[in-house]
Amino acid sequence: MTEKSNKKTLFDTYQMGDFTLPNRICMAALTRIRCDPKTCIPNDMLVKYYSLRAKAGFILTECTAVAKAGQAFPGAASIWSDEQAEGWKKVCDAVHEKGGRIIMQIWHGGRAADPNKTGEPSLAPSALQIRYLDQKGHETLGPMPKEMNLDDIKLVKQQFREGALR
């Protein structure tokens, strides 16, 4: 005689807080950079991309900037405007229509945001430039961010709040 195994598999349901997930698979956040770099509004490509993955236990969205100054990936979807929220509504509606669950990852790019691309000063906890590799593989320093003061921290905190409410 064999005992029934109590081991869970990826395909078993899982209780995550108030949500009963149909499986234990999370679609990881993958930055798609498929939106217009100027508007950052989620578009039909994102609707299709996320809705095709609705069978996962839940989907974690790409990093979604709460402020233009926090946009480190031009062309990535954002959530600082009502127009962007409407774009995300189309994405969420498409995922929900297929029975999926989607959780937005909101963020601020800090020193990774490039003021030459956003038109806004970058803010960071410290005035330390980000290091990255250029197209030739050489280490390069990004622009110097502004070290955040208390007012900047309050501003970014409010931007996170507004992004979450949207």
Coordinates of N, CA, C and O in Angstrom, one line a residue, residues 35-146:
C35 N 5.7 50.8 -25.1 CA 4.9 52.0 -25.2 C 5.6 53.1 -25.8 O 6.8 53.1 -25.9
D36 N 4.8 54.1 -26.2 CA 5.4 55.4 -26.7 C 6.3 56.0 -25.7 O 5.8 56.2 -24.5
P37 N 7.6 56.3 -25.9 CA 8.5 56.8 -24.9 C 8.0 58.1 -24.3 O 8.4 58.5 -23.2
K38 N 7.2 58.9 -25.1 CA 6.8 60.2 -24.6 C 5.6 60.1 -23.7 O 5.5 60.8 -22.7
T39 N 4.6 59.2 -24.0 CA 3.4 59.1 -23.2 C 3.4 58.0 -22.2 O 2.7 58.1 -21.2
C40 N 4.1 56.9 -22.5 CA 4.2 55.7 -21.6 C 2.9 55.1 -21.3 O 2.7 54.5 -20.2
I41 N 1.9 55.3 -22.2 CA 0.6 54.7 -22.0 C 0.5 53.3 -22.5 O 1.0 53.0 -23.6
P42 N 0.1 52.4 -21.6 CA -0.1 51.0 -22.0 C -1.0 50.9 -23.3 O -2.0 51.6 -23.4
N43 N -0.5 50.1 -24.2 CA -1.2 50.0 -25.5 C -1.7 48.6 -25.8 O -1.6 47.7 -25.0
D44 N -2.2 48.4 -27.0 CA -2.7 47.1 -27.4 C -1.7 46.0 -27.4 O -2.1 44.8 -27.1
M45 N -0.4 46.3 -27.6 CA 0.6 45.2 -27.5 C 0.7 44.7 -26.0 O 0.9 43.5 -25.8
L46 N 0.6 45.6 -25.1 CA 0.6 45.2 -23.7 C -0.7 44.4 -23.3 O -0.6 43.5 -22.5
V47 N -1.8 44.9 -23.8 CA -3.1 44.1 -23.6 C -2.9 42.7 -24.0 O -3.2 41.8 -23.3
K48 N -2.4 42.5 -25.2 CA -2.2 41.2 -25.8 C -1.2 40.4 -25.0 O -1.4 39.2 -24.6
Y49 N 0.0 41.0 -24.7 CA 1.1 40.4 -24.0 C 0.6 39.8 -22.6 O 0.8 38.7 -22.3
Y50 N -0.1 40.7 -21.8 CA -0.5 40.2 -20.5 C -1.7 39.3 -20.5 O -1.7 38.3 -19.8
S51 N -2.6 39.5 -21.4 CA -3.8 38.6 -21.5 C -3.4 37.2 -21.9 O -4.1 36.2 -21.5
L52 N -2.4 37.1 -22.7 CA -1.9 35.8 -23.2 C -1.4 34.9 -22.0 O -1.2 33.7 -22.1
R53 N -1.0 35.6 -20.9 CA -0.4 35.0 -19.8 C -1.3 34.9 -18.6 O -0.9 34.6 -17.5
A54 N -2.6 35.0 -18.8 CA -3.6 35.1 -17.7 C -3.8 33.8 -17.0 O -4.3 33.8 -15.9
K55 N -3.3 32.7 -17.5 CA -3.4 31.4 -16.8 C -2.5 31.2 -15.6 O -2.6 30.3 -14.8
A56 N -1.5 32.1 -15.5 CA -0.6 32.0 -14.3 C -1.4 32.2 -13.1 O -2.5 32.8 -13.1
G57 N -0.8 31.8 -11.9 CA -1.5 32.0 -10.7 C -1.7 33.5 -10.5 O -2.8 33.9 -10.1
F58 N -0.7 34.3 -10.8 CA -0.9 35.7 -10.9 C 0.3 36.3 -11.7 O 1.3 35.7 -11.9
I59 N 0.0 37.5 -12.3 CA 1.0 38.2 -13.1 C 1.5 39.4 -12.3 O 0.7 40.2 -11.8
L60 N 2.8 39.5 -12.3 CA 3.4 40.7 -11.7 C 3.8 41.6 -12.9 O 4.6 41.2 -13.7
T61 N 3.3 42.8 -13.0 CA 3.6 43.7 -14.1 C 5.0 44.1 -14.1 O 5.7 44.1 -13.1
E62 N 5.4 44.7 -15.3 CA 6.7 45.3 -15.4 C 6.8 46.5 -14.4 O 5.7 47.0 -14.0
C63 N 8.0 47.0 -14.1 CA 8.1 48.1 -13.3 C 7.4 49.3 -13.9 O 7.5 49.6 -15.1
T64 N 6.5 49.9 -13.1 CA 5.6 50.9 -13.6 C 5.9 52.2 -12.9 O 5.6 52.3 -11.7
A65 N 6.5 53.2 -13.6 CA 6.9 54.4 -12.9 C 5.8 55.2 -12.4 O 4.7 55.4 -13.1
V66 N 5.9 55.8 -11.2 CA 4.9 56.6 -10.6 C 5.1 58.1 -10.9 O 4.3 58.9 -10.6
A67 N 6.2 58.5 -11.6 CA 6.5 59.9 -11.9 C 7.4 59.9 -13.2 O 8.2 59.0 -13.4
K68 N 7.2 61.0 -14.0 CA 8.1 61.1 -15.1 C 9.5 61.1 -14.7 O 10.4 60.5 -15.4
A69 N 9.9 61.8 -13.6 CA 11.2 61.9 -13.2 C 11.8 60.5 -12.7 O 13.0 60.3 -12.6
G70 N 10.9 59.6 -12.5 CA 11.3 58.2 -12.1 C 11.3 57.2 -13.2 O 11.4 56.0 -12.9
Q71 N 11.1 57.6 -14.4 CA 11.0 56.7 -15.6 C 12.4 56.4 -16.0 O 13.1 57.2 -16.7
A72 N 12.9 55.2 -15.7 CA 14.3 54.8 -16.1 C 14.3 54.1 -17.4 O 15.4 53.8 -18.0
F73 N 13.2 53.6 -17.9 CA 13.1 52.9 -19.2 C 12.1 53.6 -20.1 O 11.0 53.2 -20.1
P74 N 12.6 54.5 -20.9 CA 11.7 55.2 -21.9 C 11.0 54.1 -22.7 O 11.6 53.2 -23.3
G75 N 9.7 54.2 -22.8 CA 8.9 53.2 -23.5 C 8.2 52.2 -22.6 O 7.4 51.4 -23.0
A76 N 8.6 52.2 -21.3 CA 8.0 51.3 -20.4 C 6.7 52.0 -19.9 O 6.6 53.2 -19.9
A77 N 5.7 51.2 -19.6 CA 4.4 51.7 -19.2 C 4.6 52.4 -17.8 O 5.4 52.0 -17.0
S78 N 3.7 53.4 -17.6 CA 3.8 54.2 -16.4 C 2.4 54.4 -15.8 O 1.4 54.0 -16.4
I79 N 2.3 55.1 -14.7 CA 1.0 55.2 -14.0 C 0.9 56.6 -13.3 O 0.2 56.8 -12.4
W80 N 1.6 57.6 -13.9 CA 1.5 58.9 -13.3 C 0.4 59.8 -13.9 O 0.1 60.9 -13.4
S81 N -0.3 59.3 -14.9 CA -1.4 60.1 -15.5 C -2.7 59.3 -15.6 O -2.6 58.1 -15.6
D82 N -3.8 60.0 -15.8 CA -5.1 59.3 -15.9 C -5.1 58.6 -17.3 O -5.7 57.5 -17.3
E83 N -4.4 59.1 -18.3 CA -4.4 58.4 -19.6 C -3.6 57.1 -19.5 O -4.1 56.1 -20.1
Q84 N -2.6 57.1 -18.7 CA -1.9 55.8 -18.4 C -2.7 54.8 -17.7 O -2.7 53.6 -17.9
A85 N -3.5 55.3 -16.7 CA -4.4 54.5 -15.9 C -5.4 53.9 -16.8 O -5.8 52.7 -16.6
E86 N -5.9 54.6 -17.8 CA -6.9 54.1 -18.7 C -6.3 53.0 -19.5 O -6.9 52.0 -19.8
G87 N -5.0 53.1 -19.9 CA -4.3 52.1 -20.7 C -4.2 50.8 -19.8 O -4.4 49.7 -20.3
W88 N -3.8 51.0 -18.6 CA -3.7 49.9 -17.7 C -5.1 49.2 -17.4 O -5.1 48.0 -17.2
K89 N -6.1 50.0 -17.4 CA -7.5 49.4 -17.2 C -7.8 48.5 -18.4 O -8.3 47.4 -18.1
K90 N -7.4 48.8 -19.6 CA -7.6 47.9 -20.7 C -6.8 46.6 -20.5 O -7.3 45.5 -20.8
V91 N -5.6 46.7 -20.0 CA -4.7 45.5 -19.8 C -5.4 44.7 -18.7 O -5.6 43.5 -18.9
C92 N -5.8 45.3 -17.6 CA -6.4 44.5 -16.5 C -7.7 43.9 -16.9 O -8.0 42.7 -16.5
D93 N -8.5 44.6 -17.6 CA -9.8 44.1 -18.0 C -9.6 42.8 -18.9 O -10.3 41.8 -18.8
A94 N -8.6 42.9 -19.8 CA -8.3 41.7 -20.7 C -7.8 40.5 -19.9 O -8.2 39.4 -20.2
V95 N -7.0 40.8 -18.9 CA -6.5 39.7 -18.0 C -7.7 39.1 -17.2 O -7.8 37.9 -17.1
H96 N -8.5 40.0 -16.6 CA -9.6 39.5 -15.8 C -10.6 38.8 -16.6 O -11.2 37.8 -16.1
E97 N -10.9 39.2 -17.9 CA -11.8 38.5 -18.8 C -11.4 37.0 -19.0 O -12.2 36.2 -19.2
K98 N -10.1 36.8 -18.9 CA -9.6 35.4 -19.0 C -9.4 34.7 -17.7 O -8.8 33.6 -17.6
G99 N -9.9 35.3 -16.6 CA -9.9 34.7 -15.3 C -8.6 34.9 -14.6 O -8.3 34.3 -13.6
G100 N -7.7 35.8 -15.1 CA -6.4 36.0 -14.5 C -6.4 37.0 -13.4 O -7.4 37.8 -13.2
R101 N -5.3 37.1 -12.7 CA -5.0 38.1 -11.6 C -3.7 38.8 -12.0 O -2.8 38.2 -12.4
I102 N -3.7 40.1 -11.8 CA -2.6 40.9 -12.2 C -2.3 41.9 -11.1 O -3.2 42.5 -10.5
I103 N -1.0 42.0 -10.7 CA -0.6 42.9 -9.6 C 0.4 43.8 -10.2 O 1.4 43.4 -10.8
M104 N 0.2 45.1 -10.0 CA 1.1 46.1 -10.6 C 2.3 46.4 -9.7 O 2.1 46.6 -8.5
Q105 N 3.5 46.3 -10.2 CA 4.7 46.7 -9.5 C 5.0 48.2 -9.8 O 5.3 48.5 -10.9
I106 N 4.8 49.0 -8.8 CA 5.0 50.4 -9.0 C 6.4 50.8 -8.5 O 6.9 50.1 -7.5
W107 N 7.1 51.7 -9.1 CA 8.4 52.0 -8.7 C 8.8 53.4 -9.1 O 8.1 54.1 -9.9
H108 N 10.0 53.8 -8.7 CA 10.6 55.1 -9.1 C 12.1 54.7 -9.4 O 12.8 54.1 -8.6
G109 N 12.5 55.1 -10.6 CA 13.8 54.7 -11.0 C 15.0 55.3 -10.3 O 16.2 54.9 -10.5
G110 N 14.8 56.3 -9.6 CA 15.9 57.0 -8.8 C 17.0 57.4 -9.7 O 16.8 58.0 -10.8
R111 N 18.2 57.1 -9.4 CA 19.4 57.5 -10.1 C 19.5 56.9 -11.5 O 20.3 57.3 -12.3
A112 N 18.7 55.8 -11.8 CA 18.7 55.2 -13.1 C 17.9 56.0 -14.1 O 18.1 55.8 -15.3
A113 N 17.1 56.9 -13.6 CA 16.3 57.8 -14.5 C 17.2 58.8 -15.1 O 18.0 59.4 -14.4
D114 N 17.2 59.0 -16.4 CA 18.1 59.9 -17.1 C 17.4 61.2 -17.5 O 16.4 61.2 -18.3
P115 N 17.8 62.3 -16.8 CA 17.1 63.6 -17.1 C 17.2 64.0 -18.6 O 16.4 64.8 -19.0
N116 N 18.2 63.5 -19.3 CA 18.3 63.8 -20.7 C 17.2 63.2 -21.5 O 16.9 63.6 -22.6
K117 N 16.6 62.1 -21.0 CA 15.5 61.4 -21.7 C 14.1 61.8 -21.1 O 13.1 61.8 -21.8
T118 N 14.0 62.1 -19.8 CA 12.8 62.4 -19.2 C 12.5 63.9 -19.2 O 11.3 64.3 -19.1
G119 N 13.5 64.7 -19.3 CA 13.3 66.2 -19.2 C 13.1 66.6 -17.8 O 12.8 67.8 -17.5
E120 N 13.2 65.7 -16.8 CA 13.0 66.0 -15.4 C 14.3 65.7 -14.6 O 15.1 64.8 -15.0
P121 N 14.6 66.4 -13.6 CA 15.8 66.0 -12.8 C 15.7 64.7 -12.1 O 14.6 64.3 -11.7
S122 N 16.7 63.9 -12.1 CA 16.6 62.6 -11.4 C 16.9 62.8 -10.0 O 17.7 63.6 -9.6
L123 N 16.2 62.0 -9.2 CA 16.3 62.1 -7.7 C 16.8 60.8 -7.2 O 16.4 59.7 -7.7
A124 N 17.6 60.8 -6.1 CA 18.1 59.6 -5.5 C 18.4 59.9 -4.0 O 18.5 61.0 -3.6
P125 N 18.5 58.8 -3.2 CA 18.8 59.0 -1.8 C 20.2 59.7 -1.6 O 20.3 60.4 -0.6
S126 N 21.1 59.4 -2.5 CA 22.4 60.0 -2.5 C 22.8 60.5 -3.8 O 22.4 60.0 -4.9
A127 N 23.7 61.5 -3.9 CA 24.2 62.0 -5.1 C 25.3 61.1 -5.6 O 26.5 61.5 -5.6
L128 N 24.9 59.9 -6.1 CA 25.9 59.0 -6.6 C 25.4 58.6 -8.0 O 24.2 58.2 -8.2
Q129 N 26.3 58.7 -9.0 CA 25.9 58.3 -10.4 C 25.8 56.8 -10.5 O 26.6 56.1 -9.9
I130 N 24.9 56.4 -11.4 CA 24.8 55.0 -11.7 C 25.9 54.6 -12.6 O 26.3 55.4 -13.5
R131 N 26.4 53.4 -12.5 CA 27.4 52.8 -13.4 C 26.7 51.9 -14.4 O 25.9 51.0 -13.9
Y132 N 27.0 51.9 -15.6 CA 26.5 51.0 -16.6 C 27.5 50.7 -17.7 O 28.5 51.4 -17.8
L133 N 27.2 49.7 -18.5 CA 28.0 49.4 -19.6 C 27.4 50.1 -20.9 O 26.2 49.9 -21.1
D134 N 28.2 50.8 -21.6 CA 27.7 51.4 -22.9 C 27.7 50.4 -24.0 O 27.9 49.2 -23.7
Q135 N 27.3 50.8 -25.2 CA 27.1 49.8 -26.3 C 28.4 49.1 -26.6 O 28.3 48.0 -27.2
K136 N 29.5 49.7 -26.3 CA 30.8 49.0 -26.6 C 31.3 48.2 -25.5 O 32.4 47.7 -25.5
G137 N 30.5 48.1 -24.4 CA 30.9 47.4 -23.2 C 31.9 48.1 -22.2 O 32.4 47.5 -21.3
H138 N 32.0 49.4 -22.4 CA 32.8 50.2 -21.5 C 32.0 50.7 -20.3 O 30.8 51.1 -20.5
E139 N 32.6 50.7 -19.2 CA 31.9 51.2 -18.0 C 31.7 52.7 -18.1 O 32.7 53.4 -18.4
T140 N 30.5 53.2 -17.9 CA 30.2 54.6 -18.0 C 29.4 55.0 -16.8 O 28.7 54.3 -16.2
L141 N 29.5 56.3 -16.5 CA 28.7 56.9 -15.4 C 27.5 57.6 -16.0 O 27.7 58.4 -17.0
G142 N 26.4 57.4 -15.4 CA 25.2 58.2 -15.8 C 25.2 59.6 -15.2 O 26.2 60.0 -14.5
P143 N 24.2 60.4 -15.5 CA 24.1 61.7 -14.9 C 24.1 61.8 -13.4 O 23.6 60.8 -12.8
M144 N 24.5 62.8 -12.8 CA 24.5 63.0 -11.4 C 23.1 63.3 -10.9 O 22.5 64.3 -11.3
P145 N 22.5 62.4 -10.1 CA 21.2 62.7 -9.6 C 21.2 63.7 -8.4 O 22.3 64.0 -7.8
K146 N 20.1 64.4 -8.2 CA 20.0 65.3 -7.1 C 19.7 64.4 -5.8 O 18.9 63.5 -5.8

